[in-house]
Short mmCIF file of C-alpha atoms in Angstrom, two decimals:
data_model
loop_
_atom_site.label_atom_id
_atom_site.label_comp_id
_atom_site.label_asym_id
_atom_site.label_seq_id
_atom_site.Cartn_x
_atom_site.Cartn_y
_atom_site.Cartn_z
CA UNK A 1 0.00 0.00 0.00
CA UNK A 2 1.09 3.51 -0.70
CA UNK A 3 3.04 4.73 2.28
CA UNK A 4 1.80 8.23 1.61
CA UNK A 5 -1.74 7.12 2.41
CA UNK A 6 -0.63 5.63 5.73
CA UNK A 7 1.14 8.88 6.58
CA UNK A 8 -1.83 10.99 5.59
CA UNK A 9 -4.21 8.92 7.74
CA UNK A 10 -1.84 9.02 10.69
CA UNK A 11 -1.08 12.73 10.41
CA UNK A 12 -4.54 14.06 9.64
CA UNK A 13 -6.80 11.64 11.47
CA UNK A 14 -4.61 9.72 13.89
CA UNK A 15 -5.61 6.49 12.16
CA UNK A 16 -3.24 3.52 11.94
CA UNK A 17 -4.72 0.34 10.52
CA UNK A 18 -4.04 -2.95 12.25
CA UNK A 19 -5.20 -5.02 9.29
CA UNK A 20 -3.51 -3.17 6.45
CA UNK A 21 -5.13 -5.53 3.96
CA UNK A 22 -8.53 -4.01 4.82
CA UNK A 23 -7.23 -0.55 3.98
CA UNK A 24 -5.76 -1.87 0.75
CA UNK A 25 -9.03 -3.51 -0.16
CA UNK A 26 -10.94 -0.29 0.48
CA UNK A 27 -8.74 1.48 -2.06
CA UNK A 28 -8.96 -1.27 -4.69
CA UNK A 29 -11.52 -0.55 -7.40
CA UNK A 30 -13.06 -3.47 -9.28
CA UNK A 31 -11.48 -2.22 -12.53
CA UNK A 32 -8.03 -2.77 -11.00
CA UNK A 33 -8.95 -6.29 -9.87
CA UNK A 34 -10.21 -7.14 -13.34
CA UNK A 35 -6.94 -6.04 -14.94
CA UNK A 36 -4.79 -7.93 -12.41
CA UNK A 37 -6.54 -11.26 -12.07
CA UNK A 38 -3.27 -13.02 -11.31
CA UNK A 39 -2.94 -11.06 -8.05
CA UNK A 40 -6.21 -12.53 -6.67
CA UNK A 41 -7.24 -9.23 -5.13
CA UNK A 42 -10.63 -8.41 -3.68
CA UNK A 43 -12.28 -5.14 -4.70
CA UNK A 44 -13.87 -2.65 -2.32
CA UNK A 45 -17.53 -3.36 -3.07
CA UNK A 46 -18.32 -5.53 -0.06
CA UNK A 47 -16.65 -2.98 2.21
CA UNK A 48 -18.74 -0.28 0.59
CA UNK A 49 -21.89 -2.30 1.39
CA UNK A 50 -20.88 -2.33 5.05
CA UNK A 51 -19.57 1.23 5.20
CA UNK A 52 -22.80 2.58 3.79
CA UNK A 53 -24.69 1.18 6.81
CA UNK A 54 -22.02 2.36 9.26
CA UNK A 55 -22.28 5.90 7.93
CA UNK A 56 -26.07 5.81 7.99
CA UNK A 57 -26.17 4.87 11.66
CA UNK A 58 -23.57 7.39 12.77
CA UNK A 59 -25.22 10.25 10.90
CA UNK A 60 -28.65 9.21 12.15
CA UNK A 61 -27.47 9.13 15.75
CA UNK A 62 -25.78 12.50 15.35
CA UNK A 63 -28.88 14.13 13.85
CA UNK A 64 -31.19 12.47 16.38
CA UNK A 65 -29.16 13.83 19.29
CA UNK A 66 -28.30 17.24 17.90
CA UNK A 67 -31.73 18.19 16.59
CA UNK A 68 -33.82 16.98 19.44
CA UNK A 69 -36.86 19.02 18.53
CA UNK A 70 -36.93 18.23 14.83
CA UNK A 71 -39.56 15.83 13.52
CA UNK A 72 -38.60 12.61 11.79
CA UNK A 73 -39.40 13.99 8.33
CA UNK A 74 -36.84 16.74 8.64
CA UNK A 75 -34.18 14.41 10.03
CA UNK A 76 -34.75 12.06 7.11
CA UNK A 77 -34.30 14.89 4.62
CA UNK A 78 -31.10 16.03 6.26
CA UNK A 79 -29.74 12.51 6.36
CA UNK A 80 -30.48 12.12 2.68
CA UNK A 81 -28.66 15.38 1.93
CA UNK A 82 -25.58 14.20 3.83
CA UNK A 83 -25.52 10.54 2.82
CA UNK A 84 -25.65 11.09 -0.94
CA UNK A 85 -23.23 10.70 -3.80
CA UNK A 86 -22.63 14.40 -4.16
CA UNK A 87 -21.66 14.95 -0.51
CA UNK A 88 -19.71 11.74 -0.03
CA UNK A 89 -17.63 12.22 -3.16
CA UNK A 90 -16.69 15.68 -1.90
CA UNK A 91 -15.67 14.25 1.46
CA UNK A 92 -13.50 11.69 -0.34
CA UNK A 93 -11.76 14.45 -2.28
CA UNK A 94 -11.29 16.61 0.78
CA UNK A 95 -9.54 13.66 2.41
CA UNK A 96 -7.41 13.27 -0.76
CA UNK A 97 -8.63 9.69 -1.07
CA UNK A 98 -8.96 10.18 -4.84
CA UNK A 99 -5.17 10.24 -5.12
CA UNK A 100 -4.77 6.75 -3.72
CA UNK A 101 -7.50 4.59 -5.22
CA UNK A 102 -6.16 1.82 -7.48
CA UNK A 103 -7.89 1.86 -10.85
CA UNK A 104 -7.69 -0.16 -14.03
CA UNK A 105 -6.30 1.60 -17.06
CA UNK A 106 -9.69 2.00 -18.74
CA UNK A 107 -11.20 3.56 -15.64
CA UNK A 108 -8.16 5.82 -15.24
CA UNK A 109 -8.29 6.98 -18.85
CA UNK A 110 -11.99 7.78 -18.66
CA UNK A 111 -11.36 10.00 -15.63
CA UNK A 112 -12.68 7.48 -13.13
CA UNK A 113 -10.56 9.14 -10.47
CA UNK A 114 -12.82 12.19 -10.54
CA UNK A 115 -16.12 10.33 -10.99
CA UNK A 116 -18.47 11.11 -8.06
CA UNK A 117 -20.01 7.59 -7.90
CA UNK A 118 -16.56 6.01 -7.66
CA UNK A 119 -15.40 8.47 -5.00
CA UNK A 120 -18.59 8.02 -3.02
CA UNK A 121 -18.11 4.24 -3.00
CA UNK A 122 -14.47 4.73 -2.02
CA UNK A 123 -15.44 6.87 0.96
CA UNK A 124 -17.97 4.30 2.16
CA UNK A 125 -15.53 1.43 1.63
CA UNK A 126 -12.97 3.27 3.75
CA UNK A 127 -15.53 3.65 6.54
CA UNK A 128 -16.36 -0.07 6.27
CA UNK A 129 -12.69 -0.99 6.56
CA UNK A 130 -12.12 1.33 9.50
CA UNK A 131 -15.19 -0.07 11.23
CA UNK A 132 -13.99 -3.66 10.84
CA UNK A 133 -10.50 -2.74 11.94
CA UNK A 134 -11.26 -0.50 14.91
CA UNK A 135 -14.97 -0.40 15.66
CA UNK A 136 -17.80 2.08 15.46
CA UNK A 137 -16.45 4.75 17.79
CA UNK A 138 -13.27 5.17 15.76
CA UNK A 139 -15.39 5.86 12.69
CA UNK A 140 -17.31 8.39 14.76
CA UNK A 141 -13.99 10.12 15.58
CA UNK A 142 -13.11 10.29 11.89
CA UNK A 143 -16.51 11.69 10.93
CA UNK A 144 -16.29 14.17 13.79
CA UNK A 145 -13.38 15.68 11.88
CA UNK A 146 -14.63 15.29 8.34
CA UNK A 147 -18.43 15.50 8.33
CA UNK A 148 -19.87 16.84 11.60
CA UNK A 149 -18.28 20.32 11.31
CA UNK A 150 -20.06 20.74 7.98
CA UNK A 151 -23.40 19.83 9.51
CA UNK A 152 -22.73 22.31 12.32
CA UNK A 153 -21.75 25.00 9.82
CA UNK A 154 -25.11 24.61 8.14
CA UNK A 155 -23.84 23.19 4.85
CA UNK A 156 -26.85 20.86 4.69
CA UNK A 157 -29.22 23.32 6.25
CA UNK A 158 -31.21 24.08 3.13
CA UNK A 159 -33.12 21.05 4.35
CA UNK A 160 -33.92 22.81 7.60
CA UNK A 161 -36.06 25.78 8.25
CA UNK A 162 -34.10 29.04 8.49
CA UNK A 163 -34.68 29.52 12.21
CA UNK A 164 -33.18 26.15 13.03
CA UNK A 165 -30.32 26.73 10.62
CA UNK A 166 -29.52 30.11 12.17
CA UNK A 167 -29.56 28.59 15.62
CA UNK A 168 -27.20 25.83 14.47
CA UNK A 169 -24.74 28.26 12.98
CA UNK A 170 -24.70 30.75 15.85
CA UNK A 171 -24.65 28.18 18.61
CA UNK A 172 -21.92 26.01 17.17
CA UNK A 173 -19.37 27.37 19.65
CA UNK A 174 -21.66 27.55 22.64
CA UNK A 175 -24.93 29.02 23.73
CA UNK A 176 -26.01 32.24 22.03
CA UNK A 177 -29.29 33.88 22.94
CA UNK A 178 -31.45 34.41 19.87
CA UNK A 179 -34.63 36.42 20.17
CA UNK A 180 -37.37 37.34 17.75
CA UNK A 181 -39.29 40.56 18.39
CA UNK A 182 -42.45 41.78 16.74
CA UNK A 183 -41.53 45.25 15.53
CA UNK A 184 -45.00 46.13 14.26
CA UNK A 185 -48.07 44.82 12.48
CA UNK A 186 -50.42 46.65 10.22
CA UNK A 187 -53.01 46.32 7.45
CA UNK A 188 -56.67 45.23 7.63
CA UNK A 189 -57.56 41.92 9.30
CA UNK A 190 -57.84 40.02 6.00
CA UNK A 191 -54.46 41.35 4.81
CA UNK A 192 -52.41 41.69 7.94
CA UNK A 193 -48.64 42.19 7.77
CA UNK A 194 -46.04 41.49 10.44
CA UNK A 195 -42.53 42.90 10.87
CA UNK A 196 -40.07 40.84 12.88
CA UNK A 197 -36.54 41.60 14.08
CA UNK A 198 -34.10 38.91 15.15
CA UNK A 199 -31.43 39.61 17.75
CA UNK A 200 -28.38 37.58 18.79
CA UNK A 201 -27.11 38.49 22.25
CA UNK A 202 -29.07 41.71 22.02
CA UNK A 203 -27.62 42.76 18.65
CA UNK A 204 -29.96 43.16 15.68
CA UNK A 205 -28.91 40.70 12.98
CA UNK A 206 -31.88 40.56 10.61
CA UNK A 207 -35.39 41.73 9.81
CA UNK A 208 -38.25 40.07 7.97
CA UNK A 209 -41.83 40.62 6.98
CA UNK A 210 -44.73 38.32 6.13
CA UNK A 211 -48.43 37.60 6.41
CA UNK A 212 -47.93 35.70 9.64
CA UNK A 213 -45.47 36.05 12.48
CA UNK A 214 -44.08 32.68 11.52
CA UNK A 215 -43.22 33.56 7.92
CA UNK A 216 -41.83 36.92 9.02
CA UNK A 217 -39.57 35.16 11.53
CA UNK A 218 -38.39 32.74 8.86
CA UNK A 219 -37.50 35.62 6.58
CA UNK A 220 -35.66 37.45 9.34
CA UNK A 221 -33.67 34.30 10.11
CA UNK A 222 -32.84 33.77 6.42
CA UNK A 223 -31.58 37.35 6.13
CA UNK A 224 -29.46 36.99 9.28
CA UNK A 225 -28.03 33.71 8.06
CA UNK A 226 -27.12 35.14 4.68
CA UNK A 227 -25.41 38.14 6.21
CA UNK A 228 -23.51 35.93 8.62
CA UNK A 229 -22.31 33.60 5.86
CA UNK A 230 -21.26 36.51 3.64
CA UNK A 231 -19.28 38.16 6.42
CA UNK A 232 -17.55 34.91 7.29
CA UNK A 233 -16.10 34.52 3.81
CA UNK B 1 -46.82 1.47 30.36
CA UNK B 2 -48.53 -1.84 30.09
CA UNK B 3 -46.93 -4.17 32.62
CA UNK B 4 -47.60 -7.08 30.30
CA UNK B 5 -45.17 -5.64 27.78
CA UNK B 6 -42.46 -5.34 30.41
CA UNK B 7 -43.03 -8.94 31.42
CA UNK B 8 -43.01 -10.15 27.84
CA UNK B 9 -39.72 -8.37 27.12
CA UNK B 10 -38.15 -9.68 30.30
CA UNK B 11 -39.36 -13.25 29.85
CA UNK B 12 -38.80 -13.69 26.14
CA UNK B 13 -35.79 -11.51 25.49
CA UNK B 14 -34.25 -10.74 28.87
CA UNK B 15 -34.77 -7.05 28.22
CA UNK B 16 -35.46 -4.58 31.03
CA UNK B 17 -35.51 -0.91 30.07
CA UNK B 18 -33.71 1.59 32.23
CA UNK B 19 -35.45 4.57 30.65
CA UNK B 20 -39.02 3.29 30.57
CA UNK B 21 -40.10 6.50 28.84
CA UNK B 22 -38.14 5.42 25.75
CA UNK B 23 -40.05 2.15 25.62
CA UNK B 24 -43.32 4.04 26.06
CA UNK B 25 -42.41 6.41 23.27
CA UNK B 26 -41.59 3.52 20.94
CA UNK B 27 -45.10 2.16 21.46
CA UNK B 28 -46.85 5.51 21.01
CA UNK B 29 -48.26 6.04 17.53
CA UNK B 30 -48.76 9.58 16.26
CA UNK B 31 -52.53 9.02 16.10
CA UNK B 32 -52.56 8.51 19.88
CA UNK B 33 -50.54 11.68 20.46
CA UNK B 34 -52.92 13.66 18.26
CA UNK B 35 -55.93 12.50 20.25
CA UNK B 36 -54.31 13.20 23.61
CA UNK B 37 -52.66 16.56 23.12
CA UNK B 38 -53.09 17.45 26.79
CA UNK B 39 -50.70 14.63 27.75
CA UNK B 40 -47.80 16.22 25.79
CA UNK B 41 -46.57 12.85 24.56
CA UNK B 42 -43.97 12.28 21.88
CA UNK B 43 -44.74 9.78 19.15
CA UNK B 44 -42.40 7.04 17.95
CA UNK B 45 -41.35 8.56 14.62
CA UNK B 46 -37.97 9.91 15.65
CA UNK B 47 -37.12 6.59 17.29
CA UNK B 48 -38.13 4.84 14.08
CA UNK B 49 -35.71 7.09 12.15
CA UNK B 50 -32.91 5.95 14.43
CA UNK B 51 -33.97 2.30 14.68
CA UNK B 52 -34.04 1.99 10.90
CA UNK B 53 -30.33 2.80 10.76
CA UNK B 54 -29.51 0.56 13.71
CA UNK B 55 -31.20 -2.38 12.02
CA UNK B 56 -29.50 -1.64 8.71
CA UNK B 57 -26.05 -1.74 10.26
CA UNK B 58 -26.62 -4.89 12.29
CA UNK B 59 -28.08 -6.80 9.36
CA UNK B 60 -25.30 -5.55 7.07
CA UNK B 61 -22.61 -6.67 9.48
CA UNK B 62 -24.30 -10.03 9.90
CA UNK B 63 -24.57 -10.64 6.15
CA UNK B 64 -21.04 -9.35 5.51
CA UNK B 65 -19.59 -11.79 8.03
CA UNK B 66 -21.80 -14.79 7.35
CA UNK B 67 -21.66 -14.73 3.56
CA UNK B 68 -18.01 -14.00 3.10
CA UNK B 69 -17.88 -15.16 -0.49
CA UNK B 70 -20.99 -13.38 -1.73
CA UNK B 71 -20.57 -10.30 -3.88
CA UNK B 72 -21.94 -6.95 -2.81
CA UNK B 73 -24.90 -7.17 -5.20
CA UNK B 74 -26.23 -10.30 -3.55
CA UNK B 75 -25.72 -8.92 -0.04
CA UNK B 76 -27.63 -5.79 -1.00
CA UNK B 77 -30.54 -7.87 -2.34
CA UNK B 78 -30.67 -9.96 0.81
CA UNK B 79 -30.52 -6.89 3.02
CA UNK B 80 -33.40 -5.38 1.09
CA UNK B 81 -35.42 -8.58 1.52
CA UNK B 82 -34.87 -8.52 5.28
CA UNK B 83 -35.14 -4.79 5.96
CA UNK B 84 -38.50 -4.25 4.27
CA UNK B 85 -42.02 -3.52 5.43
CA UNK B 86 -43.24 -7.03 4.82
CA UNK B 87 -40.53 -8.71 6.90
CA UNK B 88 -40.39 -6.16 9.69
CA UNK B 89 -44.14 -6.12 10.21
CA UNK B 90 -44.04 -9.90 10.58
CA UNK B 91 -41.25 -9.66 13.14
CA UNK B 92 -43.33 -7.12 15.09
CA UNK B 93 -46.29 -9.50 15.12
CA UNK B 94 -44.18 -12.47 16.11
CA UNK B 95 -42.96 -10.44 19.08
CA UNK B 96 -46.62 -9.57 19.87
CA UNK B 97 -45.74 -5.89 19.66
CA UNK B 98 -49.00 -5.25 17.82
CA UNK B 99 -50.91 -5.91 21.05
CA UNK B 100 -49.21 -3.07 22.88
CA UNK B 101 -49.00 -0.12 20.50
CA UNK B 102 -51.07 2.87 21.59
CA UNK B 103 -53.30 4.07 18.78
CA UNK B 104 -55.84 6.83 18.32
CA UNK B 105 -59.47 5.75 17.90
CA UNK B 106 -59.54 6.44 14.18
CA UNK B 107 -56.43 4.38 13.58
CA UNK B 108 -57.79 1.59 15.78
CA UNK B 109 -61.14 1.51 14.00
CA UNK B 110 -59.51 1.36 10.58
CA UNK B 111 -57.49 -1.70 11.66
CA UNK B 112 -54.26 0.25 12.13
CA UNK B 113 -53.12 -2.43 14.55
CA UNK B 114 -52.72 -4.89 11.69
CA UNK B 115 -51.38 -2.43 9.11
CA UNK B 116 -47.90 -3.57 7.93
CA UNK B 117 -46.48 -0.02 7.60
CA UNK B 118 -47.48 0.79 11.16
CA UNK B 119 -46.07 -2.47 12.52
CA UNK B 120 -42.86 -2.02 10.58
CA UNK B 121 -42.38 1.47 12.05
CA UNK B 122 -43.17 0.09 15.50
CA UNK B 123 -40.49 -2.59 15.18
CA UNK B 124 -37.88 -0.04 14.10
CA UNK B 125 -38.91 2.38 16.86
CA UNK B 126 -38.46 -0.39 19.41
CA UNK B 127 -34.95 -1.06 18.09
CA UNK B 128 -34.17 2.67 18.28
CA UNK B 129 -35.35 2.82 21.88
CA UNK B 130 -33.39 -0.29 22.87
CA UNK B 131 -30.29 1.12 21.18
CA UNK B 132 -30.51 4.40 23.07
CA UNK B 133 -31.22 2.62 26.33
CA UNK B 134 -28.66 -0.18 26.16
CA UNK B 135 -26.40 0.18 23.13
CA UNK B 136 -25.80 -1.62 19.89
CA UNK B 137 -24.80 -5.02 21.23
CA UNK B 138 -28.04 -5.42 23.17
CA UNK B 139 -29.96 -4.85 19.92
CA UNK B 140 -27.74 -7.49 18.31
CA UNK B 141 -28.76 -9.92 21.10
CA UNK B 142 -32.42 -9.23 20.44
CA UNK B 143 -32.07 -9.69 16.69
CA UNK B 144 -30.07 -12.85 17.29
CA UNK B 145 -33.29 -14.27 18.72
CA UNK B 146 -35.82 -12.71 16.38
CA UNK B 147 -34.22 -12.23 12.96
CA UNK B 148 -30.95 -14.15 12.55
CA UNK B 149 -32.51 -17.63 12.90
CA UNK B 150 -34.77 -16.80 9.95
CA UNK B 151 -31.81 -15.78 7.83
CA UNK B 152 -30.08 -19.03 8.79
CA UNK B 153 -33.22 -21.03 8.00
CA UNK B 154 -33.14 -19.64 4.49
CA UNK B 155 -36.34 -17.58 4.75
CA UNK B 156 -34.72 -14.84 2.68
CA UNK B 157 -32.76 -17.22 0.54
CA UNK B 158 -34.77 -16.75 -2.63
CA UNK B 159 -32.23 -13.99 -3.06
CA UNK B 160 -29.39 -16.52 -2.91
CA UNK B 161 -28.48 -19.31 -5.22
CA UNK B 162 -29.78 -22.71 -4.11
CA UNK B 163 -26.37 -24.16 -3.31
CA UNK B 164 -25.59 -21.35 -0.88
CA UNK B 165 -29.07 -21.59 0.60
CA UNK B 166 -28.75 -25.34 1.14
CA UNK B 167 -25.40 -24.86 2.79
CA UNK B 168 -26.88 -22.22 5.09
CA UNK B 169 -29.73 -24.42 6.13
CA UNK B 170 -27.75 -27.59 6.71
CA UNK B 171 -24.83 -25.94 8.44
CA UNK B 172 -26.84 -23.83 10.81
CA UNK B 173 -26.05 -26.14 13.73
CA UNK B 174 -22.46 -26.87 12.83
CA UNK B 175 -20.39 -28.17 9.99
CA UNK B 176 -22.09 -30.61 7.62
CA UNK B 177 -20.20 -32.04 4.67
CA UNK B 178 -22.07 -31.41 1.43
CA UNK B 179 -20.86 -33.04 -1.76
CA UNK B 180 -22.00 -32.90 -5.35
CA UNK B 181 -21.29 -35.95 -7.53
CA UNK B 182 -21.64 -36.24 -11.27
CA UNK B 183 -23.84 -39.33 -11.69
CA UNK B 184 -23.64 -39.42 -15.49
CA UNK B 185 -23.62 -37.31 -18.60
CA UNK B 186 -24.99 -38.14 -22.00
CA UNK B 187 -26.25 -36.75 -25.30
CA UNK B 188 -24.32 -35.37 -28.27
CA UNK B 189 -21.74 -32.58 -27.71
CA UNK B 190 -24.10 -29.81 -28.82
CA UNK B 191 -26.87 -31.08 -26.52
CA UNK B 192 -25.07 -32.54 -23.57
CA UNK B 193 -26.96 -33.38 -20.36
CA UNK B 194 -25.56 -33.77 -16.85
CA UNK B 195 -27.00 -35.63 -13.87
CA UNK B 196 -25.87 -34.53 -10.43
CA UNK B 197 -26.50 -36.00 -6.99
CA UNK B 198 -26.03 -34.04 -3.78
CA UNK B 199 -25.04 -35.76 -0.54
CA UNK B 200 -25.02 -34.50 3.05
CA UNK B 201 -22.73 -36.51 5.31
CA UNK B 202 -22.77 -39.28 2.75
CA UNK B 203 -26.58 -39.46 2.50
CA UNK B 204 -28.25 -38.70 -0.84
CA UNK B 205 -30.55 -35.72 -0.38
CA UNK B 206 -31.33 -34.58 -3.93
CA UNK B 207 -30.74 -35.04 -7.62
CA UNK B 208 -30.77 -32.60 -10.50
CA UNK B 209 -30.23 -32.41 -14.21
CA UNK B 210 -29.23 -29.67 -16.61
CA UNK B 211 -27.25 -28.63 -19.67
CA UNK B 212 -24.23 -27.80 -17.54
CA UNK B 213 -22.85 -29.22 -14.33
CA UNK B 214 -23.58 -25.89 -12.71
CA UNK B 215 -27.29 -25.81 -13.50
CA UNK B 216 -27.64 -29.50 -12.59
CA UNK B 217 -26.04 -28.78 -9.21
CA UNK B 218 -28.36 -25.85 -8.65
CA UNK B 219 -31.37 -28.05 -9.38
CA UNK B 220 -30.12 -30.80 -7.08
CA UNK B 221 -29.64 -28.24 -4.29
CA UNK B 222 -33.12 -26.80 -4.87
CA UNK B 223 -34.68 -30.27 -4.67
CA UNK B 224 -32.77 -31.09 -1.48
CA UNK B 225 -33.77 -27.77 0.07
CA UNK B 226 -37.42 -28.28 -0.76
CA UNK B 227 -37.46 -31.79 0.69
CA UNK B 228 -35.71 -30.59 3.82
CA UNK B 229 -38.17 -27.73 4.35
CA UNK B 230 -41.19 -30.00 3.75
CA UNK B 231 -39.96 -32.59 6.22
CA UNK B 232 -39.27 -29.95 8.85
CA UNK B 233 -42.89 -28.80 8.89
#
């Protein structure tokens, strides 16, 4: 196995495999196995099968615990946004896993190394291998570095309502008091309008308007979130 | 909570909940919550979200370990056959969980208590509650009683080839030597026919015929499996 991969895992994630053959298998694409039949290698597909379920449980537990007031439907949507090809392939790239996967020549020449489906499978296979080698909690540690910060930062929060998303973002480093105040309401009863201001620790961070307090609050939160994200960049 | 449920769990599965409120929540359907808003109950949907992932991982790990030669595609098919509404609702009934779920009147009157989707969710919610209360390995113990024996008995084996299924069934209580013998072959080269006999511990248990040894073996295994299942009843 590429020594560089071992070093990267040790340096970045404090991971040292006991069964190095599991790590090798995780980084062996079926196209490589097919082109090297004499080596009797096993590809990473069975590990991917396992890793997929490992990831699903860890993300589910995380969401269940972190968003204790959210209904099941919202948790399911968030989970789907995290555990999907698009997200997982990005995680694989961020970990530089794409540099180490062993591909057949055909797959290499057709840019397999950048193909999201392949990278997604690679990421899951790695999780499966790590799980078999060192158990569930070690995989949790790895995801705590690679995935959880993104959930906290609201990367998947388009699946949440804006108020929850704002709360997530502002409270990621500890408790922050967020308050919504009705600034005013006007208009006739059948066409009422509400103005809401949202404050964080007493500081005005957004305003919104709508036909109900609820929609006005959502707009205020969306505005605050957008401002916050823009200023962070 | 119904004391009968506690007794049933203790007697049949050696399960005693520490956080009884988790068990209560698992058995509380949303229709009951809606009809008893003054009680401020929480329904079992969030627990079902979690339990679904718990089940997926445990079944995946079981299949991965038990069928070490099967490719990912076959494992995925088997997992889907086990973790599906039809199977899970049957497990819930076999555990008598249907007798204890708290339903609203409307749901009760429209036979909600026998509805597969509801029973499936109930089973998953129970697993979620048990996981939170006592951890993953305790859920494994429970499934070892309720689900694994069915996998071993070949209930989901229509997803496997017959030879593997036969092996599973015969070897469930220890190693059993299974041998396939070519009895004869005949016919012209372009229309060759093979006769295969399958033996378990030296005893003939099935015969099969086909245009290749492989298909003849599959037929012999299917015949042996069918005979075995019929005699067991």
